[in-house]
mmCIF file of C-alpha atoms in Angstrom:
data_model
loop_
_atom_site.group_PDB
_atom_site.id
_atom_site.type_symbol
_atom_site.label_atom_id
_atom_site.label_comp_id
_atom_site.label_asym_id
_atom_site.label_seq_id
_atom_site.Cartn_x
_atom_site.Cartn_y
_atom_site.Cartn_z
ATOM 1 C CA MET A 1 201.698 116.932 137.119
ATOM 2 C CA ALA A 2 198.502 114.878 137.025
ATOM 3 C CA ALA A 3 198.506 111.470 138.664
ATOM 4 C CA ARG A 4 198.799 108.532 136.283
ATOM 5 C CA ILE A 5 196.372 105.667 136.862
ATOM 6 C CA ALA A 6 196.518 102.081 135.661
ATOM 7 C CA VAL A 7 193.159 100.292 135.828
ATOM 8 C CA ILE A 8 193.417 96.516 135.627
ATOM 9 C CA GLY A 9 189.985 95.074 134.908
ATOM 10 C CA GLY A 10 187.553 96.769 132.532
ATOM 11 C CA GLY A 11 184.267 95.129 133.538
ATOM 12 C CA ASN A 12 181.207 96.916 134.896
ATOM 13 C CA MET A 13 182.931 98.457 137.906
ATOM 14 C CA GLY A 14 186.318 98.926 136.260
ATOM 15 C CA GLY A 15 184.746 100.557 133.239
ATOM 16 C CA GLY A 16 182.638 102.770 135.469
ATOM 17 C CA MET A 17 185.718 103.862 137.410
ATOM 18 C CA VAL A 18 187.578 104.662 134.180
ATOM 19 C CA ARG A 19 184.686 106.786 132.922
ATOM 20 C CA GLY A 20 184.453 108.595 136.260
ATOM 21 C CA ILE A 21 188.193 109.169 136.628
ATOM 22 C CA CYS A 22 188.423 110.526 133.079
ATOM 23 C CA ARG A 23 185.991 113.251 134.114
ATOM 24 C CA ALA A 24 188.689 114.592 136.444
ATOM 25 C CA CYS A 25 191.812 114.012 134.359
ATOM 26 C CA ALA A 26 192.812 113.589 130.743
ATOM 27 C CA GLY A 27 192.305 110.131 129.285
ATOM 28 C CA GLU A 28 195.993 109.998 128.376
ATOM 29 C CA ASN A 29 196.750 109.724 132.118
ATOM 30 C CA VAL A 30 194.639 106.551 132.453
ATOM 31 C CA THR A 31 195.849 103.195 131.118
ATOM 32 C CA VAL A 32 193.498 100.199 131.024
ATOM 33 C CA TYR A 33 194.094 96.491 130.691
ATOM 34 C CA ASP A 34 191.421 93.806 130.445
ATOM 35 C CA HIS A 35 191.350 90.291 128.999
ATOM 36 C CA HIS A 36 188.509 91.348 126.682
ATOM 37 C CA PRO A 37 189.755 93.634 123.875
ATOM 38 C CA GLU A 38 186.225 94.770 123.014
ATOM 39 C CA LYS A 39 185.761 96.227 126.496
ATOM 40 C CA MET A 40 189.042 98.122 126.261
ATOM 41 C CA ALA A 41 188.160 99.450 122.805
ATOM 42 C CA ALA A 42 184.808 100.743 124.054
ATOM 43 C CA LEU A 43 186.467 102.496 127.005
ATOM 44 C CA GLN A 44 189.067 104.098 124.769
ATOM 45 C CA GLN A 45 186.385 105.354 122.410
ATOM 46 C CA ASP A 46 184.350 106.802 125.301
ATOM 47 C CA THR A 47 187.157 108.341 127.344
ATOM 48 C CA GLY A 48 190.355 108.610 125.301
ATOM 49 C CA CYS A 49 192.192 106.378 127.791
ATOM 50 C CA ARG A 50 195.307 104.461 126.792
ATOM 51 C CA LEU A 51 195.271 100.683 126.342
ATOM 52 C CA ALA A 52 197.868 98.147 127.475
ATOM 53 C CA GLY A 53 198.639 94.628 126.342
ATOM 54 C CA SER A 54 199.187 93.222 129.828
ATOM 55 C CA GLU A 55 198.938 93.994 133.539
ATOM 56 C CA ILE A 56 202.673 94.674 133.602
ATOM 57 C CA GLN A 57 202.564 97.107 130.683
ATOM 58 C CA ALA A 58 199.615 98.962 132.237
ATOM 59 C CA ALA A 59 201.342 99.358 135.598
ATOM 60 C CA GLN A 60 204.821 100.341 134.429
ATOM 61 C CA ASP A 61 204.376 104.122 134.299
ATOM 62 C CA ALA A 62 201.476 104.454 136.747
ATOM 63 C CA ASP A 63 201.496 106.236 140.075
ATOM 64 C CA TYR A 64 198.406 104.289 141.210
ATOM 65 C CA ILE A 65 197.603 100.728 140.150
ATOM 66 C CA LEU A 66 193.858 100.175 140.552
ATOM 67 C CA LEU A 67 192.649 96.571 140.638
ATOM 68 C CA THR A 68 189.014 96.208 139.627
ATOM 69 C CA VAL A 69 189.178 92.464 139.009
ATOM 70 C CA LYS A 70 187.147 89.728 140.690
ATOM 71 C CA PRO A 71 188.247 89.073 144.292
ATOM 72 C CA ARG A 72 189.507 85.606 143.418
ATOM 73 C CA ALA A 73 191.846 87.100 140.778
ATOM 74 C CA VAL A 74 193.514 89.686 143.030
ATOM 75 C CA GLU A 75 196.371 87.511 144.244
ATOM 76 C CA ALA A 76 197.197 86.310 140.718
ATOM 77 C CA VAL A 77 197.357 89.886 139.417
ATOM 78 C CA ILE A 78 199.578 90.984 142.308
ATOM 79 C CA GLY A 79 201.824 87.991 141.600
ATOM 80 C CA ALA A 80 202.059 88.963 137.932
ATOM 81 C CA LEU A 81 203.172 92.468 138.905
ATOM 82 C CA ALA A 82 205.885 91.278 141.302
ATOM 83 C CA GLY A 83 209.329 92.351 140.162
ATOM 84 C CA HIS A 84 207.946 94.866 137.675
ATOM 85 C CA LEU A 85 207.030 97.766 139.968
ATOM 86 C CA ARG A 86 209.110 100.726 141.128
ATOM 87 C CA GLY A 87 209.270 102.879 144.218
ATOM 88 C CA GLY A 88 206.591 105.519 144.691
ATOM 89 C CA GLN A 89 203.737 103.447 143.283
ATOM 90 C CA VAL A 90 200.557 102.717 145.248
ATOM 91 C CA LEU A 91 198.397 99.591 144.970
ATOM 92 C CA VAL A 92 194.682 100.398 145.024
ATOM 93 C CA SER A 93 191.973 97.741 145.156
ATOM 94 C CA ALA A 94 188.244 97.935 144.504
ATOM 95 C CA ALA A 95 187.782 94.164 144.877
ATOM 96 C CA ALA A 96 184.842 93.470 147.183
ATOM 97 C CA GLY A 97 185.584 91.579 150.374
ATOM 98 C CA VAL A 98 189.410 91.742 150.101
ATOM 99 C CA SER A 99 190.804 93.517 153.158
ATOM 100 C CA ILE A 100 193.842 95.779 153.347
ATOM 101 C CA ALA A 101 195.582 93.121 155.437
ATOM 102 C CA ALA A 102 194.868 90.491 152.775
ATOM 103 C CA LEU A 103 196.177 92.779 150.031
ATOM 104 C CA GLU A 104 199.344 93.537 151.992
ATOM 105 C CA ALA A 105 199.856 89.842 152.729
ATOM 106 C CA ALA A 106 199.392 88.905 149.061
ATOM 107 C CA ALA A 107 201.955 91.536 148.081
ATOM 108 C CA ALA A 108 204.391 90.409 150.780
ATOM 109 C CA ARG A 109 204.224 86.804 149.555
ATOM 110 C CA THR A 110 205.602 87.965 146.217
ATOM 111 C CA GLY A 111 208.239 90.180 147.797
ATOM 112 C CA LEU A 112 206.371 93.435 147.098
ATOM 113 C CA GLN A 113 206.560 96.245 149.639
ATOM 114 C CA ILE A 114 203.961 98.716 148.426
ATOM 115 C CA PRO A 115 201.434 101.095 150.056
ATOM 116 C CA VAL A 116 197.845 99.833 149.820
ATOM 117 C CA ILE A 117 194.565 101.725 149.510
ATOM 118 C CA ARG A 118 191.191 100.008 149.461
ATOM 119 C CA LEU A 119 188.167 101.513 147.704
ATOM 120 C CA MET A 120 184.505 100.614 147.544
ATOM 121 C CA PRO A 121 182.747 102.473 144.678
ATOM 122 C CA ASN A 122 179.158 102.151 143.535
ATOM 123 C CA THR A 123 177.846 101.920 139.980
ATOM 124 C CA PRO A 124 176.838 105.609 139.477
ATOM 125 C CA VAL A 125 180.560 106.515 139.472
ATOM 126 C CA SER A 126 180.404 106.045 135.696
ATOM 127 C CA LEU A 127 178.227 109.181 135.510
ATOM 128 C CA GLY A 128 180.273 111.153 138.036
ATOM 129 C CA ALA A 129 177.390 110.843 140.500
ATOM 130 C CA GLY A 130 178.578 107.931 142.626
ATOM 131 C CA VAL A 131 180.142 107.357 146.004
ATOM 132 C CA VAL A 132 183.688 106.075 146.526
ATOM 133 C CA LEU A 133 184.526 104.906 150.032
ATOM 134 C CA GLY A 134 188.244 104.743 150.807
ATOM 135 C CA ALA A 135 190.536 103.389 153.536
ATOM 136 C CA CYS A 136 194.330 103.523 153.627
ATOM 137 C CA GLY A 137 196.965 101.107 154.834
ATOM 138 C CA THR A 138 199.387 102.375 157.447
ATOM 139 C CA SER A 139 202.208 103.043 154.962
ATOM 140 C CA VAL A 140 200.155 105.370 152.744
ATOM 141 C CA THR A 141 201.221 109.022 152.988
ATOM 142 C CA GLU A 142 198.832 111.966 153.062
ATOM 143 C CA GLU A 143 200.269 113.103 149.717
ATOM 144 C CA GLU A 144 199.517 109.719 148.150
ATOM 145 C CA LYS A 145 195.989 109.770 149.558
ATOM 146 C CA ARG A 146 195.272 113.274 148.248
ATOM 147 C CA GLY A 147 196.813 112.489 144.884
ATOM 148 C CA LEU A 148 194.357 109.634 144.404
ATOM 149 C CA GLU A 149 191.450 111.717 145.692
ATOM 150 C CA SER A 150 192.168 114.372 143.069
ATOM 151 C CA VAL A 151 191.228 111.934 140.291
ATOM 152 C CA LEU A 152 188.480 110.112 142.181
ATOM 153 C CA THR A 153 186.470 113.333 142.449
ATOM 154 C CA GLY A 154 185.454 112.704 138.844
ATOM 155 C CA CYS A 155 183.518 109.682 140.147
ATOM 156 C CA GLY A 156 181.396 111.669 142.631
ATOM 157 C CA LEU A 157 181.519 111.915 146.419
ATOM 158 C CA VAL A 158 184.745 110.574 147.970
ATOM 159 C CA GLU A 159 184.523 109.539 151.641
ATOM 160 C CA TRP A 160 187.613 108.469 153.597
ATOM 161 C CA GLY A 161 187.484 106.569 156.870
ATOM 162 C CA THR A 162 188.562 103.441 158.642
ATOM 163 C CA GLU A 163 188.278 100.076 156.953
ATOM 164 C CA GLN A 164 185.465 99.194 159.358
ATOM 165 C CA GLN A 165 183.573 102.301 158.198
ATOM 166 C CA LEU A 166 184.214 101.349 154.569
ATOM 167 C CA ASP A 167 182.708 97.900 155.092
ATOM 168 C CA ALA A 168 179.700 99.310 156.956
ATOM 169 C CA GLY A 169 179.174 102.110 154.429
ATOM 170 C CA MET A 170 179.197 99.605 151.581
ATOM 171 C CA ALA A 171 175.830 98.314 152.793
ATOM 172 C CA ILE A 172 174.388 101.781 152.120
ATOM 173 C CA SER A 173 176.215 103.277 149.138
ATOM 174 C CA GLY A 174 177.471 100.084 147.496
ATOM 175 C CA CYS A 175 174.178 98.192 147.639
ATOM 176 C CA GLY A 176 171.877 101.201 147.916
ATOM 177 C CA PRO A 177 171.389 101.856 144.192
ATOM 178 C CA ALA A 178 169.542 98.527 143.945
ATOM 179 C CA TYR A 179 167.211 99.537 146.781
ATOM 180 C CA LEU A 180 166.524 102.904 145.158
ATOM 181 C CA TYR A 181 165.899 101.334 141.759
ATOM 182 C CA MET A 182 163.292 99.149 143.440
ATOM 183 C CA MET A 183 161.770 102.250 145.039
ATOM 184 C CA ALA A 184 161.688 104.054 141.687
ATOM 185 C CA GLU A 185 160.134 101.021 139.990
ATOM 186 C CA ALA A 186 157.479 100.735 142.696
ATOM 187 C CA MET A 187 156.641 104.448 142.487
ATOM 188 C CA ALA A 188 156.381 104.208 138.707
ATOM 189 C CA ASP A 189 154.120 101.147 139.042
ATOM 190 C CA GLY A 190 151.860 103.166 141.304
ATOM 191 C CA GLY A 191 151.834 105.997 138.782
ATOM 192 C CA VAL A 192 150.833 103.632 135.985
ATOM 193 C CA GLU A 193 148.055 102.258 138.179
ATOM 194 C CA ILE A 194 146.572 105.729 138.572
ATOM 195 C CA GLY A 195 146.791 106.539 134.863
ATOM 196 C CA LEU A 196 150.274 107.863 134.022
ATOM 197 C CA PRO A 197 152.203 106.557 131.012
ATOM 198 C CA ARG A 198 155.068 104.273 132.134
ATOM 199 C CA GLU A 199 157.893 106.432 130.766
ATOM 200 C CA LYS A 200 156.525 109.609 132.362
ATOM 201 C CA ALA A 201 155.984 107.900 135.719
ATOM 202 C CA GLN A 202 159.545 106.552 135.637
ATOM 203 C CA ARG A 203 161.020 109.977 134.792
ATOM 204 C CA LEU A 204 159.103 111.584 137.634
ATOM 205 C CA ALA A 205 160.272 108.932 140.099
ATOM 206 C CA ALA A 206 163.914 109.162 138.982
ATOM 207 C CA GLN A 207 164.095 112.965 139.115
ATOM 208 C CA THR A 208 162.347 112.986 142.481
ATOM 209 C CA LEU A 209 165.012 110.656 143.911
ATOM 210 C CA ILE A 210 167.762 112.887 142.481
ATOM 211 C CA GLY A 211 166.202 116.055 143.848
ATOM 212 C CA ALA A 212 165.563 114.607 147.293
ATOM 213 C CA GLY A 213 169.174 113.435 147.499
ATOM 214 C CA GLN A 214 170.435 116.878 146.529
ATOM 215 C CA MET A 215 168.222 118.473 149.192
ATOM 216 C CA LEU A 216 169.730 116.191 151.833
ATOM 217 C CA LEU A 217 173.301 116.933 150.762
ATOM 218 C CA GLN A 218 172.972 120.665 150.197
ATOM 219 C CA THR A 219 170.786 121.636 153.159
ATOM 220 C CA GLY A 220 172.372 119.318 155.716
ATOM 221 C CA GLN A 221 168.976 118.974 157.368
ATOM 222 C CA HIS A 222 167.766 115.791 159.039
ATOM 223 C CA PRO A 223 165.767 113.687 156.571
ATOM 224 C CA GLY A 224 162.886 113.641 159.026
ATOM 225 C CA ALA A 225 162.717 117.442 158.959
ATOM 226 C CA LEU A 226 162.709 117.500 155.158
ATOM 227 C CA LYS A 227 159.974 114.857 155.150
ATOM 228 C CA ASP A 228 157.890 116.909 157.580
ATOM 229 C CA ALA A 229 158.245 119.990 155.358
ATOM 230 C CA VAL A 230 156.472 118.139 152.538
ATOM 231 C CA CYS A 231 153.648 116.829 154.739
ATOM 232 C CA SER A 232 150.796 119.350 155.043
ATOM 233 C CA PRO A 233 148.208 118.642 157.773
ATOM 234 C CA GLY A 234 145.541 116.362 156.398
ATOM 235 C CA GLY A 235 147.226 116.343 152.987
ATOM 236 C CA CYS A 236 147.983 113.692 150.409
ATOM 237 C CA THR A 237 151.682 113.327 151.328
ATOM 238 C CA ILE A 238 151.037 112.385 154.941
ATOM 239 C CA ALA A 239 148.462 109.859 153.697
ATOM 240 C CA GLY A 240 151.169 108.292 151.535
ATOM 241 C CA VAL A 241 153.676 108.340 154.403
ATOM 242 C CA ALA A 242 151.128 106.630 156.645
ATOM 243 C CA ALA A 243 150.630 103.918 154.018
ATOM 244 C CA LEU A 244 154.392 103.303 153.933
ATOM 245 C CA GLU A 245 154.577 103.171 157.730
ATOM 246 C CA GLU A 246 151.687 100.701 157.915
ATOM 247 C CA ARG A 247 153.625 98.371 155.614
ATOM 248 C CA GLY A 248 156.901 98.600 157.493
ATOM 249 C CA PHE A 249 158.780 100.678 154.921
ATOM 250 C CA ARG A 250 161.292 102.185 157.321
ATOM 251 C CA ALA A 251 162.032 98.904 159.073
ATOM 252 C CA ALA A 252 162.395 97.083 155.756
ATOM 253 C CA ALA A 253 164.920 99.649 154.488
ATOM 254 C CA ALA A 254 166.976 99.410 157.680
ATOM 255 C CA GLN A 255 166.881 95.610 157.533
ATOM 256 C CA ALA A 256 168.135 95.685 153.931
ATOM 257 C CA VAL A 257 171.246 97.588 155.048
ATOM 258 C CA LYS A 258 171.797 95.216 157.978
ATOM 259 C CA ALA A 259 171.360 92.122 155.779
ATOM 260 C CA ALA A 260 173.866 93.437 153.227
ATOM 261 C CA ASP A 261 176.340 94.198 156.011
ATOM 262 C CA ALA A 262 175.963 90.699 157.480
ATOM 263 C CA LYS A 263 176.578 89.118 154.063
ATOM 264 C CA ASN A 264 179.661 91.274 153.511
ATOM 265 C CA ARG A 265 181.092 90.278 156.904
ATOM 266 C CA ALA A 266 180.532 86.603 156.049
ATOM 267 C CA MET A 267 182.321 87.071 152.707
ATOM 268 C CA MET A 268 185.265 88.775 154.423
ATOM 269 C CA LYS A 269 185.796 85.645 156.545
#
Protein backbone atom coordinates (compact mmCIF):
# COMPACT_ATOMS: atom_id res chain seq x y z
CA MET A 1 0.00 0.00 0.00
CA ALA A 2 1.35 3.41 -0.99
CA ALA A 3 2.33 5.82 1.75
CA ARG A 4 -0.18 8.58 2.45
CA ILE A 5 1.24 12.09 2.75
CA ALA A 6 -0.27 15.20 4.30
CA VAL A 7 1.42 18.42 3.18
CA ILE A 8 0.67 21.40 5.39
CA GLY A 9 1.69 24.58 3.59
CA GLY A 10 1.15 25.03 -0.14
CA GLY A 11 3.53 27.91 -0.89
CA ASN A 12 6.48 27.80 -3.27
CA MET A 13 8.30 24.96 -1.53
CA GLY A 14 5.20 23.12 -0.36
CA GLY A 15 3.66 23.30 -3.81
CA GLY A 16 6.91 22.14 -5.37
CA MET A 17 7.06 19.17 -3.00
CA VAL A 18 3.46 18.22 -3.81
CA ARG A 19 4.16 18.32 -7.54
CA GLY A 20 7.31 16.24 -7.09
CA ILE A 21 5.73 13.69 -4.77
CA CYS A 22 2.78 13.24 -7.12
CA ARG A 23 5.24 12.10 -9.77
CA ALA A 24 5.96 9.04 -7.61
CA CYS A 25 2.49 8.30 -6.23
CA ALA A 26 -1.13 8.90 -7.10
CA GLY A 27 -2.50 12.30 -6.18
CA GLU A 28 -5.21 10.63 -4.11
CA ASN A 29 -2.48 9.63 -1.62
CA VAL A 30 -1.47 13.27 -1.05
CA THR A 31 -3.62 15.65 1.00
CA VAL A 32 -2.83 19.37 1.10
CA TYR A 33 -3.85 22.14 3.44
CA ASP A 34 -2.98 25.82 3.08
CA HIS A 35 -4.58 29.04 4.32
CA HIS A 36 -4.92 30.21 0.71
CA PRO A 37 -7.68 28.30 -1.14
CA GLU A 38 -6.42 29.46 -4.54
CA LYS A 39 -3.07 27.75 -3.97
CA MET A 40 -4.76 24.50 -2.99
CA ALA A 41 -7.06 24.65 -6.02
CA ALA A 42 -4.10 25.13 -8.36
CA LEU A 43 -2.27 22.16 -6.82
CA GLN A 44 -5.33 19.95 -7.10
CA GLN A 45 -5.77 20.88 -10.74
CA ASP A 46 -2.10 20.16 -11.50
CA THR A 47 -1.66 16.95 -9.52
CA GLY A 48 -5.03 15.46 -8.55
CA CYS A 49 -4.15 15.75 -4.85
CA ARG A 50 -6.84 15.86 -2.19
CA LEU A 51 -7.65 19.05 -0.29
CA ALA A 52 -8.35 19.47 3.43
CA GLY A 53 -10.12 22.17 5.38
CA SER A 54 -7.63 22.26 8.25
CA GLU A 55 -4.28 20.95 9.46
CA ILE A 56 -6.09 18.37 11.58
CA GLN A 57 -8.22 17.09 8.69
CA ALA A 58 -5.14 16.82 6.45
CA ALA A 59 -3.16 14.84 9.01
CA GLN A 60 -5.85 12.42 10.18
CA ASP A 61 -5.29 9.61 7.67
CA ALA A 62 -1.66 10.36 6.76
CA ASP A 63 1.34 8.17 7.39
CA TYR A 64 3.69 11.17 7.01
CA ILE A 65 2.80 14.73 7.98
CA LEU A 66 5.03 17.11 6.01
CA LEU A 67 5.31 20.67 7.30
CA THR A 68 6.31 23.14 4.61
CA VAL A 69 5.27 26.24 6.54
CA LYS A 70 7.43 29.19 7.58
CA PRO A 71 9.81 28.34 10.44
CA ARG A 72 8.01 30.68 12.82
CA ALA A 73 4.73 28.78 12.22
CA VAL A 74 6.07 25.29 12.96
CA GLU A 75 5.34 25.26 16.68
CA ALA A 76 1.79 26.57 16.19
CA VAL A 77 1.03 23.85 13.62
CA ILE A 78 2.44 21.13 15.88
CA GLY A 79 0.32 22.52 18.72
CA ALA A 80 -2.79 22.40 16.53
CA LEU A 81 -2.14 18.74 15.75
CA ALA A 82 -1.67 17.72 19.40
CA GLY A 83 -4.31 15.25 20.51
CA HIS A 84 -5.39 14.49 16.95
CA LEU A 85 -2.63 12.12 15.81
CA ARG A 86 -2.39 8.34 16.08
CA GLY A 87 0.38 5.82 16.47
CA GLY A 88 2.49 5.00 13.43
CA GLN A 89 2.55 8.53 12.03
CA VAL A 90 5.79 10.41 11.30
CA LEU A 91 6.32 14.17 11.51
CA VAL A 92 8.40 15.50 8.62
CA SER A 93 9.61 19.09 8.40
CA ALA A 94 11.04 21.08 5.50
CA ALA A 95 11.15 24.32 7.52
CA ALA A 96 14.55 25.96 7.10
CA GLY A 97 16.64 26.40 10.23
CA VAL A 98 14.43 24.27 12.53
CA SER A 99 16.49 21.40 13.94
CA ILE A 100 15.32 17.89 14.76
CA ALA A 101 15.87 18.66 18.44
CA ALA A 102 13.68 21.77 18.16
CA LEU A 103 10.95 19.80 16.39
CA GLU A 104 11.04 17.05 19.01
CA ALA A 105 10.96 19.63 21.81
CA ALA A 106 8.00 21.44 20.24
CA ALA A 107 6.14 18.14 19.96
CA ALA A 108 7.01 17.15 23.54
CA ARG A 109 5.64 20.45 24.88
CA THR A 110 2.24 19.50 23.50
CA GLY A 111 2.45 15.93 24.75
CA LEU A 112 3.22 14.43 21.33
CA GLN A 113 5.60 11.49 21.10
CA ILE A 114 6.22 11.14 17.38
CA PRO A 115 9.20 10.20 15.15
CA VAL A 116 10.73 13.21 13.38
CA ILE A 117 12.40 13.50 9.98
CA ARG A 118 13.92 16.72 8.70
CA LEU A 119 14.20 17.50 4.98
CA MET A 120 15.87 20.24 2.99
CA PRO A 121 14.59 20.30 -0.63
CA ASN A 122 15.46 22.74 -3.38
CA THR A 123 13.12 24.41 -5.85
CA PRO A 124 13.66 22.06 -8.86
CA VAL A 125 11.81 19.32 -6.92
CA SER A 126 8.65 20.62 -8.60
CA LEU A 127 10.00 19.28 -11.91
CA GLY A 128 11.30 16.02 -10.45
CA ALA A 129 14.85 17.28 -10.97
CA GLY A 130 15.68 18.55 -7.49
CA VAL A 131 17.65 17.43 -4.48
CA VAL A 132 16.08 16.46 -1.15
CA LEU A 133 18.47 16.19 1.78
CA GLY A 134 17.16 14.15 4.72
CA ALA A 135 18.11 13.42 8.34
CA CYS A 136 16.21 11.26 10.81
CA GLY A 137 15.57 11.54 14.52
CA THR A 138 16.66 8.64 16.68
CA SER A 139 13.17 7.12 16.95
CA VAL A 140 12.64 6.82 13.19
CA THR A 141 12.72 3.22 11.94
CA GLU A 142 14.38 2.09 8.72
CA GLU A 143 10.93 1.12 7.39
CA GLU A 144 9.61 4.63 8.05
CA LYS A 145 12.65 6.17 6.37
CA ARG A 146 12.33 3.99 3.27
CA GLY A 147 8.59 4.54 3.09
CA LEU A 148 9.13 8.29 2.85
CA GLU A 149 11.98 7.87 0.37
CA SER A 150 9.71 5.90 -1.94
CA VAL A 151 7.56 9.00 -2.54
CA LEU A 152 10.38 11.55 -2.40
CA THR A 153 12.04 9.94 -5.43
CA GLY A 154 9.45 11.79 -7.50
CA CYS A 155 11.21 15.01 -6.43
CA GLY A 156 14.65 13.99 -7.75
CA LEU A 157 17.81 12.89 -5.96
CA VAL A 158 17.28 11.91 -2.30
CA GLU A 159 20.37 12.06 -0.07
CA TRP A 160 20.28 10.85 3.54
CA GLY A 161 22.89 11.74 6.14
CA THR A 162 23.45 13.32 9.50
CA GLU A 163 21.78 16.59 10.39
CA GLN A 164 25.18 18.29 10.21
CA GLN A 165 25.55 17.03 6.62
CA LEU A 166 22.04 18.26 5.82
CA ASP A 167 22.87 21.76 7.04
CA ALA A 168 26.18 21.82 5.15
CA GLY A 169 24.65 20.38 1.98
CA MET A 170 21.94 23.03 2.03
CA ALA A 171 24.57 25.62 1.12
CA ILE A 172 25.16 23.72 -2.13
CA SER A 173 21.87 22.18 -3.23
CA GLY A 174 19.45 24.46 -1.39
CA CYS A 175 21.07 27.74 -2.42
CA GLY A 176 22.86 26.47 -5.52
CA PRO A 177 20.05 27.01 -8.03
CA ALA A 178 20.41 30.77 -7.48
CA TYR A 179 24.14 30.58 -8.21
CA LEU A 180 23.53 28.56 -11.38
CA TYR A 181 20.80 30.92 -12.56
CA MET A 182 23.33 33.73 -12.22
CA MET A 183 25.84 31.67 -14.21
CA ALA A 184 23.26 30.98 -16.93
CA GLU A 185 22.28 34.66 -17.06
CA ALA A 186 25.92 35.73 -17.33
CA MET A 187 26.62 33.20 -20.10
CA ALA A 188 23.54 34.36 -21.98
CA ASP A 189 24.64 38.00 -21.58
CA GLY A 190 27.97 37.07 -23.11
CA GLY A 191 26.19 35.33 -25.97
CA VAL A 192 24.07 38.41 -26.66
CA GLU A 193 27.21 40.54 -26.64
CA ILE A 194 28.73 38.43 -29.40
CA GLY A 195 25.58 38.46 -31.53
CA LEU A 196 23.20 35.70 -30.39
CA PRO A 197 19.50 36.38 -29.84
CA ARG A 198 18.68 36.46 -26.10
CA GLU A 199 16.30 33.48 -26.13
CA LYS A 200 18.74 31.28 -28.06
CA ALA A 201 21.65 32.23 -25.80
CA GLN A 202 19.57 31.43 -22.72
CA ARG A 203 18.48 28.03 -24.11
CA LEU A 204 22.07 27.13 -24.90
CA ALA A 205 23.23 28.12 -21.41
CA ALA A 206 20.41 26.22 -19.68
CA GLN A 207 20.88 23.00 -21.66
CA THR A 208 24.63 23.18 -21.18
CA LEU A 209 24.18 23.33 -17.39
CA ILE A 210 21.79 20.35 -17.54
CA GLY A 211 24.13 18.31 -19.70
CA ALA A 212 27.21 19.08 -17.62
CA GLY A 213 25.36 18.05 -14.46
CA GLN A 214 24.28 14.78 -16.06
CA MET A 215 27.87 14.08 -17.13
CA LEU A 216 29.05 14.55 -13.54
CA LEU A 217 26.36 12.27 -12.12
CA GLN A 218 26.50 9.53 -14.74
CA THR A 219 30.26 9.26 -15.29
CA GLY A 220 31.31 9.74 -11.67
CA GLN A 221 34.44 11.48 -12.92
CA HIS A 222 36.11 14.35 -11.09
CA PRO A 223 34.83 17.68 -12.43
CA GLY A 224 38.40 18.73 -13.11
CA ALA A 225 38.88 15.74 -15.41
CA LEU A 226 35.68 16.53 -17.31
CA LYS A 227 36.79 20.15 -17.62
CA ASP A 228 40.17 19.07 -18.98
CA ALA A 229 38.47 16.86 -21.58
CA VAL A 230 36.80 19.94 -23.08
CA CYS A 231 39.98 22.04 -23.13
CA SER A 232 42.03 21.45 -26.30
CA PRO A 233 45.60 22.82 -26.28
CA GLY A 234 45.57 26.41 -27.42
CA GLY A 235 41.81 26.27 -27.96
CA CYS A 236 38.92 28.59 -27.21
CA THR A 237 37.72 26.69 -24.11
CA ILE A 238 41.00 27.02 -22.23
CA ALA A 239 41.00 30.73 -23.11
CA GLY A 240 37.57 31.02 -21.48
CA VAL A 241 38.69 29.01 -18.45
CA ALA A 242 41.71 31.28 -18.07
CA ALA A 243 39.44 34.33 -18.14
CA LEU A 244 37.33 32.83 -15.34
CA GLU A 245 40.42 32.01 -13.29
CA GLU A 246 41.80 35.53 -13.71
CA ARG A 247 38.57 36.89 -12.22
CA GLY A 248 38.47 34.53 -9.27
CA PHE A 249 35.56 32.39 -10.46
CA ARG A 250 36.45 29.29 -8.48
CA ALA A 251 37.15 31.18 -5.27
CA ALA A 252 33.95 33.19 -5.62
CA ALA A 253 31.86 30.03 -6.03
CA ALA A 254 33.45 28.42 -2.97
CA GLN A 255 32.93 31.59 -0.94
CA ALA A 256 29.24 31.65 -1.92
CA VAL A 257 28.79 28.18 -0.39
CA LYS A 258 30.69 29.18 2.75
CA ALA A 259 28.70 32.41 3.15
CA ALA A 260 25.39 30.55 2.81
CA ASP A 261 26.54 27.99 5.37
CA ALA A 262 27.56 30.72 7.83
CA LYS A 263 24.17 32.43 7.47
CA ASN A 264 22.35 29.14 8.01
CA ARG A 265 24.35 28.44 11.18
CA ALA A 266 23.48 31.92 12.48
CA MET A 267 19.78 31.31 11.77
CA MET A 268 19.89 27.96 13.59
CA LYS A 269 21.04 29.76 16.75
